[in-house]
Structures are given as C-alpha cells and as structure tokens.
C-alpha positions as a printed NumPy array, in Angstrom:
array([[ -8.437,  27.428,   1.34 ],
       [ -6.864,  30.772,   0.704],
       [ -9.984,  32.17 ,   0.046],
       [-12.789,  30.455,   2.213],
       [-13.315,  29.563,   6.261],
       [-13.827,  25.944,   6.982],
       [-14.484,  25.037,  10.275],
       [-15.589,  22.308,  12.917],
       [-18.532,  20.283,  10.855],
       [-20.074,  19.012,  13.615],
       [-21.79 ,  22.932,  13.694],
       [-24.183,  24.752,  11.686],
       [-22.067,  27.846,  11.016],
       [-21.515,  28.531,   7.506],
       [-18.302,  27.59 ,   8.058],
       [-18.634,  24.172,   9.982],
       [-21.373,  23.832,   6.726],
       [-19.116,  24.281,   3.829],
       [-16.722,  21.936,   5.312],
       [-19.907,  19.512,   6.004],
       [-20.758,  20.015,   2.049],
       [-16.915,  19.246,   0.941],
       [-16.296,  15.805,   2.844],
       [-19.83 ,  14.919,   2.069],
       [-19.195,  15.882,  -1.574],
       [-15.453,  13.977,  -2.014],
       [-17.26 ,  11.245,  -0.051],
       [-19.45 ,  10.341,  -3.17 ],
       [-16.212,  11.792,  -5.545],
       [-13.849,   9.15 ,  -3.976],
       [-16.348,   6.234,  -4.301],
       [-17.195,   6.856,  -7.85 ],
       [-13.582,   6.564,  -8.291],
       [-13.608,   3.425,  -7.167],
       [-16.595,   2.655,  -8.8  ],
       [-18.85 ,   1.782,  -6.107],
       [-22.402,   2.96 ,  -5.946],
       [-22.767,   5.703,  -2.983],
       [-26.475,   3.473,  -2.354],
       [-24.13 ,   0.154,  -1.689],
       [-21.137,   1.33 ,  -0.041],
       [-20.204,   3.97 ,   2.694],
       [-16.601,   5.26 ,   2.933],
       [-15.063,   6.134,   6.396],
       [-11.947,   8.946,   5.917],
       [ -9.535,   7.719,   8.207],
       [ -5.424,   8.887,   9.148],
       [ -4.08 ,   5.855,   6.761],
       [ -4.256,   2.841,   5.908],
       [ -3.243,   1.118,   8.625],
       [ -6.12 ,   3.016,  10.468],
       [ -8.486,   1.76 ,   8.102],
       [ -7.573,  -1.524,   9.182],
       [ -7.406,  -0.923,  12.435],
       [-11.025,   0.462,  12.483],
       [-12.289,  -3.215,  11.285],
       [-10.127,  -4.697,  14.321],
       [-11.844,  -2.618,  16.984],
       [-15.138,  -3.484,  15.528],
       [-14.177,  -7.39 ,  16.636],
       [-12.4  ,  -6.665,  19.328],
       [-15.277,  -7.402,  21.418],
       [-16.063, -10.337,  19.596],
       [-15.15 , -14.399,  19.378],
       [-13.206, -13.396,  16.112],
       [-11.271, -15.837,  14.408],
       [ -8.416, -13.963,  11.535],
       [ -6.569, -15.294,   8.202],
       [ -4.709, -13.766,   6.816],
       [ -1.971, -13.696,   3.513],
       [  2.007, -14.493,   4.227],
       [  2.447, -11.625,   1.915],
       [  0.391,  -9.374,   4.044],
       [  1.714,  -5.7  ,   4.965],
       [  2.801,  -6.126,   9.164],
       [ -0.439,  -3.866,   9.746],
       [ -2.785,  -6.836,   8.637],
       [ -0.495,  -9.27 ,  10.063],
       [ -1.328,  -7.396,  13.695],
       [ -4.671,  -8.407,  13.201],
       [ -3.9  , -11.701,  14.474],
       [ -3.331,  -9.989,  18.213],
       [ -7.029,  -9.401,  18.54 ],
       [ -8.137, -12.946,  17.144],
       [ -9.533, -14.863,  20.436],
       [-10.323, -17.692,  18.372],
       [ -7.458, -18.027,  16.76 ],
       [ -5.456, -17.407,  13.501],
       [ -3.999, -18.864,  10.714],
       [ -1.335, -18.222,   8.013],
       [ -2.007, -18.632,   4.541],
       [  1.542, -19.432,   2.952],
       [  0.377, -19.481,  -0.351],
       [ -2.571, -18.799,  -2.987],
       [ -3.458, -22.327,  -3.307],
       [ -3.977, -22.932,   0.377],
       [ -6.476, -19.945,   0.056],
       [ -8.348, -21.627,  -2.686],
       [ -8.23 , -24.95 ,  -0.894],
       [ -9.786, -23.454,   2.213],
       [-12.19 , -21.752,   0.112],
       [-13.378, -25.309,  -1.888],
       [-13.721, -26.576,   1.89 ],
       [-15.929, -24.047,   2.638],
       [-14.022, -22.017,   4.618],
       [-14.09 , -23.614,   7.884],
       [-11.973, -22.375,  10.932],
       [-13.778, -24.214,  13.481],
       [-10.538, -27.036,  13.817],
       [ -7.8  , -24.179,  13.637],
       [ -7.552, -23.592,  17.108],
       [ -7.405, -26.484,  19.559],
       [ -8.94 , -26.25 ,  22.534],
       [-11.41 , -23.643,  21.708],
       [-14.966, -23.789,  20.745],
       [-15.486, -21.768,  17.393],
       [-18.743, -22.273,  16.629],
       [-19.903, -18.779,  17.609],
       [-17.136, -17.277,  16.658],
       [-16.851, -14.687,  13.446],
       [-13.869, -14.817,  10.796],
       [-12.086, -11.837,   9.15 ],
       [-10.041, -13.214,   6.1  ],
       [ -6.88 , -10.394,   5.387],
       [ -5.323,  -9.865,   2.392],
       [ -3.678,  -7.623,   0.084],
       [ -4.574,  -6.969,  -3.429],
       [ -0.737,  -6.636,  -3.954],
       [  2.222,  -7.384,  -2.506],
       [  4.096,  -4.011,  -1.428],
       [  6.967,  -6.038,  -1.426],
       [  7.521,  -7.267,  -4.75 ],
       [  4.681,  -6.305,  -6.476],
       [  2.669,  -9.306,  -7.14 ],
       [ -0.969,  -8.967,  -7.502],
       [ -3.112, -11.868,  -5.695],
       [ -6.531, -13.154,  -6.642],
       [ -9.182, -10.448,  -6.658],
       [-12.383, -13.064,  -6.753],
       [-11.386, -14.552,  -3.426],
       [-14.095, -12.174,  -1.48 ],
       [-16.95 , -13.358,  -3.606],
       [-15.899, -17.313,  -3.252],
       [-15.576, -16.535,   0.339],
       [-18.707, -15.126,   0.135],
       [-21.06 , -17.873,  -1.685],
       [-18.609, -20.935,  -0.159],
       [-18.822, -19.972,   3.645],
       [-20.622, -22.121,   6.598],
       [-21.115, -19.221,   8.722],
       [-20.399, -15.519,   8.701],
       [-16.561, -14.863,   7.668],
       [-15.827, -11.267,   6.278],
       [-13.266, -10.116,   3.952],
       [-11.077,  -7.631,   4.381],
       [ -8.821,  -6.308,   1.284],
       [ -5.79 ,  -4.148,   2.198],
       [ -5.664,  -2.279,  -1.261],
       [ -3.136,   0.561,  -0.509],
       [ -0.005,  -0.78 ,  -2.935],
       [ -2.883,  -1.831,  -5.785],
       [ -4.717,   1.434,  -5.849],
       [ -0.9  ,   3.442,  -6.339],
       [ -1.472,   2.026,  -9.996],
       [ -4.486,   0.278, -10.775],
       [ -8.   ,   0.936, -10.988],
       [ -9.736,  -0.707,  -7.976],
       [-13.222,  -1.532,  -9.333],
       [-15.957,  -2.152,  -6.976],
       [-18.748,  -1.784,  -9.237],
       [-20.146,  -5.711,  -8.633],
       [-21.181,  -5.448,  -5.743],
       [-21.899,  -9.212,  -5.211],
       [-17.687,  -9.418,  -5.437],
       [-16.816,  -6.588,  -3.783],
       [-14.512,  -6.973,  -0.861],
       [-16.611,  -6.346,   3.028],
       [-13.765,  -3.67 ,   3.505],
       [-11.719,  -2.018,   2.028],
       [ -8.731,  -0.149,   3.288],
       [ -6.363,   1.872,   1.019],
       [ -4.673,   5.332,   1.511],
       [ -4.512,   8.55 ,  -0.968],
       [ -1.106,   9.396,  -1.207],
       [ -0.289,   6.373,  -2.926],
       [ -2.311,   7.268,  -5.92 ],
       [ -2.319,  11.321,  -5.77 ],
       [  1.155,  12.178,  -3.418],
       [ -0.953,  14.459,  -1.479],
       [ -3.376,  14.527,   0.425],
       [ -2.066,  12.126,   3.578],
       [ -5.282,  10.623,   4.263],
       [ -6.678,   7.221,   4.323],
       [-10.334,   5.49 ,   3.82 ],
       [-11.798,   2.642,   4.385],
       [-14.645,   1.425,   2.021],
       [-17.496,  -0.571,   3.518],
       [-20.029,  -2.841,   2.038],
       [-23.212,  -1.721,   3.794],
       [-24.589,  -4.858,   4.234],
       [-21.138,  -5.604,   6.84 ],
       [-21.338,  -2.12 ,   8.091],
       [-23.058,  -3.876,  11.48 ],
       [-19.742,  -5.241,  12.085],
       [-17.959,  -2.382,  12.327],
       [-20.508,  -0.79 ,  15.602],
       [-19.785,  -3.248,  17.906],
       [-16.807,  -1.691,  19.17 ],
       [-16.582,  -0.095,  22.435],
       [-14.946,   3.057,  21.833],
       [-16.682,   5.883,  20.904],
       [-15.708,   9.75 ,  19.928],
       [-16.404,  13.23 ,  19.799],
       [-19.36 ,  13.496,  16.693],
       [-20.141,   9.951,  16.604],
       [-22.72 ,   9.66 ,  19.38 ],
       [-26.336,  11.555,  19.862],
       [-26.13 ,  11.615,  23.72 ],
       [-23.311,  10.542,  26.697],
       [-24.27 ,  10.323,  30.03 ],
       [-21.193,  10.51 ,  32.81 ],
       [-21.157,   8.717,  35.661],
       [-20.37 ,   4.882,  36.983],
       [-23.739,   3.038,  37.091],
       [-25.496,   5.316,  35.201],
       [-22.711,   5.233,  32.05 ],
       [-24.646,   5.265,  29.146],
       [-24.403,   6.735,  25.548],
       [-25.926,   6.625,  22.598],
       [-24.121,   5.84 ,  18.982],
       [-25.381,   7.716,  16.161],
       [-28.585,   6.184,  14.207],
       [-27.887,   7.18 ,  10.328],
       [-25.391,   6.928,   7.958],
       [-22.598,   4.018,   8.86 ],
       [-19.799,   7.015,   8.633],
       [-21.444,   9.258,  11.531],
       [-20.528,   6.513,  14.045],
       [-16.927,   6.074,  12.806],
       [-15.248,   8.86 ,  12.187],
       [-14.027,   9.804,  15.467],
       [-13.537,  13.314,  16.195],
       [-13.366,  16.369,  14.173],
       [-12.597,  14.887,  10.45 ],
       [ -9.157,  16.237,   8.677],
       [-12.164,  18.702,   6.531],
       [ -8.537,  20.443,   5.009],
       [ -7.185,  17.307,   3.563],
       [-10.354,  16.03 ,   2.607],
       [-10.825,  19.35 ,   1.184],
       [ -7.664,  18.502,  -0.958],
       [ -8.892,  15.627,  -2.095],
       [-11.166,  17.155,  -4.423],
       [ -7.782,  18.87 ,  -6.197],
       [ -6.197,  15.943,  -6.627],
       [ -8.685,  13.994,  -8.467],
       [ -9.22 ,  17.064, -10.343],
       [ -5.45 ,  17.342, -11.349],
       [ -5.05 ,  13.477, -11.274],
       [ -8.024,  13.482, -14.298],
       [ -6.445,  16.371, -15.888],
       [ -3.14 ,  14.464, -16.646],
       [ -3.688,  10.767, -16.561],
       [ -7.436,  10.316, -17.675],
       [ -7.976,   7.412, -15.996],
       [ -6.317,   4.557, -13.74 ],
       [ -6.237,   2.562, -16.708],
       [ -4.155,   5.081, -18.579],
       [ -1.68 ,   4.713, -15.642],
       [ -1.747,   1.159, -15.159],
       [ -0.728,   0.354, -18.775],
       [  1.984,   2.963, -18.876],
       [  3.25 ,   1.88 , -15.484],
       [  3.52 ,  -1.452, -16.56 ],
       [  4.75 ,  -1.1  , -19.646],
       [  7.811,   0.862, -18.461],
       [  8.325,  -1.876, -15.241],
       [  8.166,  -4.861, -17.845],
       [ 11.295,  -2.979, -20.247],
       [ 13.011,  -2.778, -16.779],
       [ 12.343,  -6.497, -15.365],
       [ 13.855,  -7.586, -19.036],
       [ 17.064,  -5.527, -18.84 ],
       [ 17.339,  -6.333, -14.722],
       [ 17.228,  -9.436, -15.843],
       [ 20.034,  -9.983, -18.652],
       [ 22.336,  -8.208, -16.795],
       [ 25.198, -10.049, -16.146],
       [ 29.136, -10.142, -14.955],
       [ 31.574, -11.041, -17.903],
       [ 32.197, -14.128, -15.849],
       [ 28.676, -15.126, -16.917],
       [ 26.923, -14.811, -13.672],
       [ 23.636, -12.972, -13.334],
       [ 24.282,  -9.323, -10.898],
       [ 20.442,  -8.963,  -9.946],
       [ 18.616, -11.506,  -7.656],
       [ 15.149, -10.156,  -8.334],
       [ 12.094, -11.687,  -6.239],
       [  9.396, -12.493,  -8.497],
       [  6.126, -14.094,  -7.509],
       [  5.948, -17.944,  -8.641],
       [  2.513, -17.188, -10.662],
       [  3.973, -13.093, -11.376],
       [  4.532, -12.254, -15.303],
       [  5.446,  -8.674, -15.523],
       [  3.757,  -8.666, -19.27 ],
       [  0.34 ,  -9.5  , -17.29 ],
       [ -0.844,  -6.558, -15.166],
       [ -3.334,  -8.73 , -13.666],
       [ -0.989, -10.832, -11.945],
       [  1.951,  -8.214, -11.329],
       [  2.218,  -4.505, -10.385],
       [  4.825,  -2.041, -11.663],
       [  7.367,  -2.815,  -8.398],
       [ 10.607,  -4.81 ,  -8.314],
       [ 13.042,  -6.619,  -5.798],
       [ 16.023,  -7.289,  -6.088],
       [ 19.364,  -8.087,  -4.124],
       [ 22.578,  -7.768,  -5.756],
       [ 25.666,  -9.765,  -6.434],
       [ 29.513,  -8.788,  -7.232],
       [ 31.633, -10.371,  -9.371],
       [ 32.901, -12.761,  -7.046],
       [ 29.433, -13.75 ,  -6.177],
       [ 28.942, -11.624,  -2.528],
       [ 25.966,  -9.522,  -1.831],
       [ 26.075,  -6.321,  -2.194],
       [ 24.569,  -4.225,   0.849],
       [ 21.385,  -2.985,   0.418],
       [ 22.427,  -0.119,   2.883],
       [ 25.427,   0.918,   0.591],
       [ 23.635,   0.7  ,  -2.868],
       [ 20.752,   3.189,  -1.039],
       [ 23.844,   5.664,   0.111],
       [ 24.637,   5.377,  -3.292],
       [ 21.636,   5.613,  -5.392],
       [ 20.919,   8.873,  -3.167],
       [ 24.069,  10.196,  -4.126],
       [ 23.173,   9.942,  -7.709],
       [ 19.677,  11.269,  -7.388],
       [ 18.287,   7.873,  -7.225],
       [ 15.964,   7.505,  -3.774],
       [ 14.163,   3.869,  -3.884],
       [ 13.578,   1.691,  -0.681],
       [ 15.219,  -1.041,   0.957],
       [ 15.247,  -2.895,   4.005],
       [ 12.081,  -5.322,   5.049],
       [  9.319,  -3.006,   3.844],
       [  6.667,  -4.197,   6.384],
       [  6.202,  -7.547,   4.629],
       [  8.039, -10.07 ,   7.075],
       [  6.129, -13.178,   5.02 ],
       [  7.782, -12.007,   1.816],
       [ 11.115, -11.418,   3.567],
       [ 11.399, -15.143,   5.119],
       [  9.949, -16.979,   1.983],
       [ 12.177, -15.199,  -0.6  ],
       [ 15.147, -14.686,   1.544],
       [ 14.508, -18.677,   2.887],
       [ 14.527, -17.336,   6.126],
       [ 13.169, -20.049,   8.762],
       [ 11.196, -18.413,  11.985],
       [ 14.322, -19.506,  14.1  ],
       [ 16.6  , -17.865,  11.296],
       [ 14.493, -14.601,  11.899],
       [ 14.812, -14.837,  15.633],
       [ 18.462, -15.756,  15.946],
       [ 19.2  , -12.831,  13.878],
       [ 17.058, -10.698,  16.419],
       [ 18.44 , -11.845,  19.119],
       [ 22.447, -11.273,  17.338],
       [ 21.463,  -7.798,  17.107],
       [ 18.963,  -7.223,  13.526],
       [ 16.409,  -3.937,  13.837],
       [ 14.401,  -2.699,  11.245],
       [ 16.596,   0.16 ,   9.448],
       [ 19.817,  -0.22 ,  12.032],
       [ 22.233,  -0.79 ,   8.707],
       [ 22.916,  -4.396,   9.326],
       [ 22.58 ,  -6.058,   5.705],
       [ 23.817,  -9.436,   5.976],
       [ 24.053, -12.389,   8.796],
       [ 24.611, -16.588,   8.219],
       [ 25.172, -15.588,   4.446],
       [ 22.023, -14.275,   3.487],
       [ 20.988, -10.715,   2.73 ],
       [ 18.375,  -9.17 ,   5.796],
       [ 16.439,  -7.279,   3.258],
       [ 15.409,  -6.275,   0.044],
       [ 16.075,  -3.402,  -2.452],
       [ 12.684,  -2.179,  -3.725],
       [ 12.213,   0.036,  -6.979],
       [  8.577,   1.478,  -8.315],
       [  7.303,   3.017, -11.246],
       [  4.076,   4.903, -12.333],
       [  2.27 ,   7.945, -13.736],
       [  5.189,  10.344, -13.837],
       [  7.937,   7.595, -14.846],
       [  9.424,   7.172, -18.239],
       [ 11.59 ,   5.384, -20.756],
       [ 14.476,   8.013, -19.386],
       [ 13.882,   6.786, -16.235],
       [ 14.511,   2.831, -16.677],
       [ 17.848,   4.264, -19.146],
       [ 19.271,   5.967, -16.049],
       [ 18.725,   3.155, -13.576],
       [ 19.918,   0.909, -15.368],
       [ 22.785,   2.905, -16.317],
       [ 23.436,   3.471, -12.35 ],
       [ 23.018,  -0.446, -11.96 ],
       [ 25.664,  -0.705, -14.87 ],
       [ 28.586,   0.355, -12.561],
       [ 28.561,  -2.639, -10.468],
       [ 28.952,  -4.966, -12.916],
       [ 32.61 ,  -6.912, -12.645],
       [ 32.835,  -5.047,  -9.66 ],
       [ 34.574,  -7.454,  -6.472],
       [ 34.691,  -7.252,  -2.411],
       [ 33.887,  -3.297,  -1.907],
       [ 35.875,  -1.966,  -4.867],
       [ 32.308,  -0.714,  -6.19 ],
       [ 31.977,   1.518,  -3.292],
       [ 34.962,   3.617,  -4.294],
       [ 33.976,   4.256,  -8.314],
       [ 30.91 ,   5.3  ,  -6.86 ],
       [ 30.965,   9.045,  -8.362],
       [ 31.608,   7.221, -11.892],
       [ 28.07 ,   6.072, -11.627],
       [ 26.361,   8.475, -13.934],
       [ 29.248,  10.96 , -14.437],
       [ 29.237,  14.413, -13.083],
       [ 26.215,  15.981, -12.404],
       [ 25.311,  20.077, -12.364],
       [ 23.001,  21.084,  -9.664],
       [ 19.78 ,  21.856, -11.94 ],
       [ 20.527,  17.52 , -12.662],
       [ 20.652,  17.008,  -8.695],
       [ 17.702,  18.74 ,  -8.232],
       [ 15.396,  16.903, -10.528],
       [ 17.068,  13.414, -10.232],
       [ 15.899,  10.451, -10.306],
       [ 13.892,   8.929,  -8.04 ],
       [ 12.323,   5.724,  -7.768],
       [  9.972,   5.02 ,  -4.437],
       [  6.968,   3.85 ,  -3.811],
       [  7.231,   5.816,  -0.313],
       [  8.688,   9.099,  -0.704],
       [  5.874,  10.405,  -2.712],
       [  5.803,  14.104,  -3.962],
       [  4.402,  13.777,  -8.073],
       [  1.238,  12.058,  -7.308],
       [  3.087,   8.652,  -8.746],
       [  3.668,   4.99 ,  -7.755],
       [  7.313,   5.46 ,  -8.915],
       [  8.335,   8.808,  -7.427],
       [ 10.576,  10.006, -10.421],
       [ 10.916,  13.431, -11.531],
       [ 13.684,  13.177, -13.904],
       [ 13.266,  14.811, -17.035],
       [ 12.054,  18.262, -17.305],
       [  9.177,  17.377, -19.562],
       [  7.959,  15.425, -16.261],
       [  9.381,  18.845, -13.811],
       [  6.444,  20.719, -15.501],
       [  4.059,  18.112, -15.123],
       [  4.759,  18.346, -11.17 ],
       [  4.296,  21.855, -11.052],
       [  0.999,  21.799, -13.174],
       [  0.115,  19.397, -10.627],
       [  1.247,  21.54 ,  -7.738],
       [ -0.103,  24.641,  -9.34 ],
       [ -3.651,  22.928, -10.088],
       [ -3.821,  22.054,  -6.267],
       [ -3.109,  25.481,  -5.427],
       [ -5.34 ,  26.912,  -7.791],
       [ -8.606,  24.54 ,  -6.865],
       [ -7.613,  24.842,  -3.225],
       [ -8.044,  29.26 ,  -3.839],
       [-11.389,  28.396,  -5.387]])
C-alpha cells in the first residue's frame, strides 16, 4: 500500500482496477481457505460478523419468514427473531434440534394464530459457543436439508469456530446456506467480515429492498416512476453495498500469507490450541481451598470433553469462589488480572442463553435484575446470590505451556483467600514485575486481538518475535 494507488473499483482506472483484481483475487484466496469451491459458493466481504448476519435478515425481511435459532446463540443471531413475522422459536438444547429435525422440521404449529404455510424458515446457529467454548453439531445443515417439508435455510454463525478450527466446506451437499464469520478472529487484523453463500440459496439473499451504490445497473428517481435495476451477474455485485473496504481486503492477502508462514494450517492450530486449553481445564479443575472445596466454577457444556476438539474449543468459563465459599467478582479479578498483565473477558459476552442456563437464571430472574439496576459492563457482579456474569479465558496459535504456568500461577493467589482479603495481596500475584515483563504480559482474550490468535497472549519473547514477524510480514506484503 506504500507503494501502489488503489482506488474506487467500481472504475476502470488502473487504480479502481488493481483494487478490482485484489478483492476479486482474496475472494477465491479466502474461499479456498475454507475449502469451498469458487464454482459452488460466492463470498460477500462485509464490516463483521454481525453484518454478515444481518445481510441474510434483510434478504427476509420482506418475506413470511419464520427463525430458530440456538439458546447458545451470540445476541446478533438471537436479533434475528425481530424480523421473524411468522414466528420464532428457541432451541434450549441439541436434542430438541435433532428432534425437530427427525420431525421434519416443521414450524407450521409454532406460532398460533398465524398461517405458515407460505412462510420460509431460517434455522441460526453457532458452530461454537463464544461463551464457553462448546462446539455444536456441524451435520445439522445437511439433515435440515434432506429432512425438510418445505424450504427452511441454514444459517451457521462461525466467527468463535473459525478463531481455531478449520471450517471445511468442501461437501457441498453439507455445507451450511450461509455462512457468517469475521477475520480478526483467525488473523488479528484485518477487521473485516464475510459471509459465505451457497449459490444455490443466493436467491434468498435479493429479495431485500435496499439497494446501494455499485450494486445496481440503472436507478431511476422519482415517485411513480421509482424504478431500479439490481445487478444481473455474480451474487456478490448485488450485495456489497457501496465502495468495498479494497485496503482491508487488500490486507487480507498478508495475513493468510503470514498466517501460512507460521502455523501451516488450521489444523496445526487447532491441535496446539487444544492441547494447551485441555492442560489448563485439568489444573482449573483440581484446584482447590485447603478446606477441600473446589475455587473454580467452570461452565462446561453437558456433551463438552476438552480432550475432543470436535465437541469443545480452546475457551473456558469460570466463576470463582473464596475460602468461605463467596464469589469472587468478576469485575475485581479483571482489575486484577490487568494489573498483572493478564487481559481476558468477563461479563455476559453476548450469549444471554448461556448466561441464564449456566448461571440458572429464570427470564423473571434476568428481568428483576434489570429492572434493580444490571447493564451490560456497569460493574455490578452479583444480585439474589448468584454471580451476573462470567469470566472468559482463550487460547490459540501464539499461546503456550508458559502461558497456562502463569495463569494458573495468578489463579494460585486466591486460594484460602476469605471476604475481600484477596483484593489487598493483589501485587503478590506474580511477584514484582520490570517493565520489559509488563510490556509483553500475558494476555488471554478472545477479543482484544493483536497476534493473529484465539488466545491473545504474547508472553514469552520466543512468541514477541513471532508477533513482529507477523507484523513485519504484513508490512512487507502490504509494500509489495
């Protein structure tokens, strides 16, 4: 980018040109990646993936839509409900999926009062839980598919799977209809999103209203003569509005460049990922007060084994206990961690359905608490004796075995600690610290994402150089 003009696409400048040539050319990159033939799929860059998703709503928006969707869906599928006319229903669990799948997948009873039979269904879901990390059932789009009594499409929300996982679309009879995921989740950088589309459901996706600049052949102003024209070719030219983010997309290319360069392959990452996240479940897990009572509460999917990387990711939840069997506030161990060098999430990570099943929050718990005062992020980490959130910690392609040692040693200096006598030993944590050690501290977040990995540490110096290899490569591809 140092070294070469992009401009506008929708041109024939050289400019507007190369930039034409790059998105088209990390277009058919991106879905290789993903291992989905370019002749089967189209991909649609959009801002995130919450805009991916939101690109499949506007497509029914105009429709008799009925939606499903997952309790342990992300709040951005849960939305999708809003535009369902037909209705919606919760799944609370896999094996009401599978049970409405055997049935056929029927929604014409959900709603009472309503006449489905027209209507279209969007099943939601997410390959994995970005709250705790469980991994759902990825064959649920092609039973969907061959059990259905009329049309229902599938929508996969796989922007926590694809952070450390290879998402493999190369059966096409399988695949998921969409597809929504975003980049910085696997790579740190670029922050852009896609959303992957099974050609023969593309259709779906052009019967929204709205069109923008570069996705129409002709507009004609005026009130009864209105009248414009959507663009005729590939699915992408009539859905990505405006002028695409060609420098991001442009950065793209580096980071599956540098990504290849360091990691090999998604497979490389996934075993190393979980590898290191099952040696940290284990110790999590032993670790107890000497009064015999276990310090971490950690929120595990029912059907999760952290030894099976088909059924759980490399994320954990947790809560924590004193001595004297109180929580300990997530707000408090976050001011702490980041005092250490430790940055991780808490809070209700946009997964309300995990929150109220593994918290055993009722809806009338969740409004109560509401309506006593509870906002997402406003500090408040216990009411009625229950915690209001979660403490969240990730691991991936930069983490390591020093990584799980100094967590756990952090985690260490709360044990036999009572009422808030933890808070003041705080600076014993992990001893004193030299600035060069602040610096490249710990961190563990799925969301604060700088290295390119799931886990966001940069501990060890070994794993500093591999960040600035992966900085420099950027630079270097982006001079090209």
């Amino acid at each position: 980018m140092n070294s070469k003009l992009f401009g506008n696409p929708h041109s024939e400048s050289p400019s507007s040109l190369l930039s034409t040539h790059t998105i088209e050319t990390a277009r058919q990159r991106t879905l290789r990646f993903f291992r989905a033939d370019p002749e089967r799929f189209d991909l649609i860059f959009v801002a995130n993936a919450t805009a991916a998703i939101k690109l499949v709503a506007d497509g029914l928006r105009d429709e008799d839509t009925w939606c499903g969707y997952h309790a342990d869906s992300h709040t951005s599928l849960v939305g999708l409900r809003q535009l369902a006319s037909a209705g919606s229903r919760c799944f609370f669990s896999d094996a009401e999926v599978d049970e409405w799948l055997s049935a056929g997948a029927d929604f014409s009873g959900e709603e009472k009062g309503k006449d489905c039979s027209e209507a279209r269904g969007l099943f939601a879901y997410p390959a994995q839980s970005n709250m705790n990390g469980r991994r759902l059932p990825l064959d649920w789009p092609a039973r969907l598919r061959k059990s259905r009594a009329r049309k229902v499409y599938s929508l996969l929300d796989a922007a926590a799977y694809v952070a450390s996982a290879q998402l493999d679309l190369s059966d096409y009879a399988t695949a998921p209809d969409f597809t929504a995921l975003s980049f910085y989740k696997i790579f740190g950088f670029p922050d852009l999103g896609a959303l992957i589309v099974r050609k023969d459901a593309g259709h779906v996706l052009l019967n929204r209203s709205y069109f923008g600049g570069g996705t129409v052949d002709m507009v004609i102003n005026g009130t009864d003569e209105a009248w414009h024209a959507t663009k005729q070719g590939a699915l992408h030219e009539a859905l990505e509005d405006g002028t695409p983010g060609f420098h991001s997309i442009a950065a793209l290319h580096c980071a599956l460049d540098v990504h290849t360069r360091l990691y090999g392959s998604m497979d490389n990452v996934s075993k190393h990922a979980g590898l290191l996240t099952a040696a940290l479940y284990k110790q999590m897990s032993s670790l107890t007060h000497s009064n015999g009572t276990p310090m971490c509460t950690i929120y595990k999917g029912a059907t999760a084994d952290y030894d099976d990387r088909k059924t759980q990711g490399p994320t954990i939840a947790f809560n924590l206990r004193d001595i004297l069997g109180n929580w300990i506030g997530k707000t408090h161990f976050e001011r702490l961690a980041t005092r250490n060098a430790i940055q991780l999430r808490t809070g209700g990570v946009c997964n309300p359905g995990g929150i109220a099943m593994h918290l055993n929050m009722s809806p009338r718990e969740m409004q109560q608490n509401y309506a006593e005062g509870l906002r997402c992020g406003n500090g408040i980490d216990e009411m009625n004796g229950k915690p209001t959130g979660i403490i969240r910690v990730s691991l991936g392609a930069m983490s390591n075995f020093r990584d799980v040692e100094v967590f756990m040693r952090f985690l260490k200096t709360f044990v036999d600690q009572g009422d808030d006598d933890w808070v003041d030993q705080l600076d014993v944590a992990l001893g004193s610290r030299n600035p060069d050690d602040e610096k490249q501290g710990q961190r563990f977040s799925q969301d604060i994402s700088n290295d390119g990995g799931h886990l966001d540490s940069i501990g060890s110096k070994r794993r500093e150089t591999r960040l600035d290899r992966f900085k420099n490569g950027l630079r270097r591809l982006i001079c090209r």
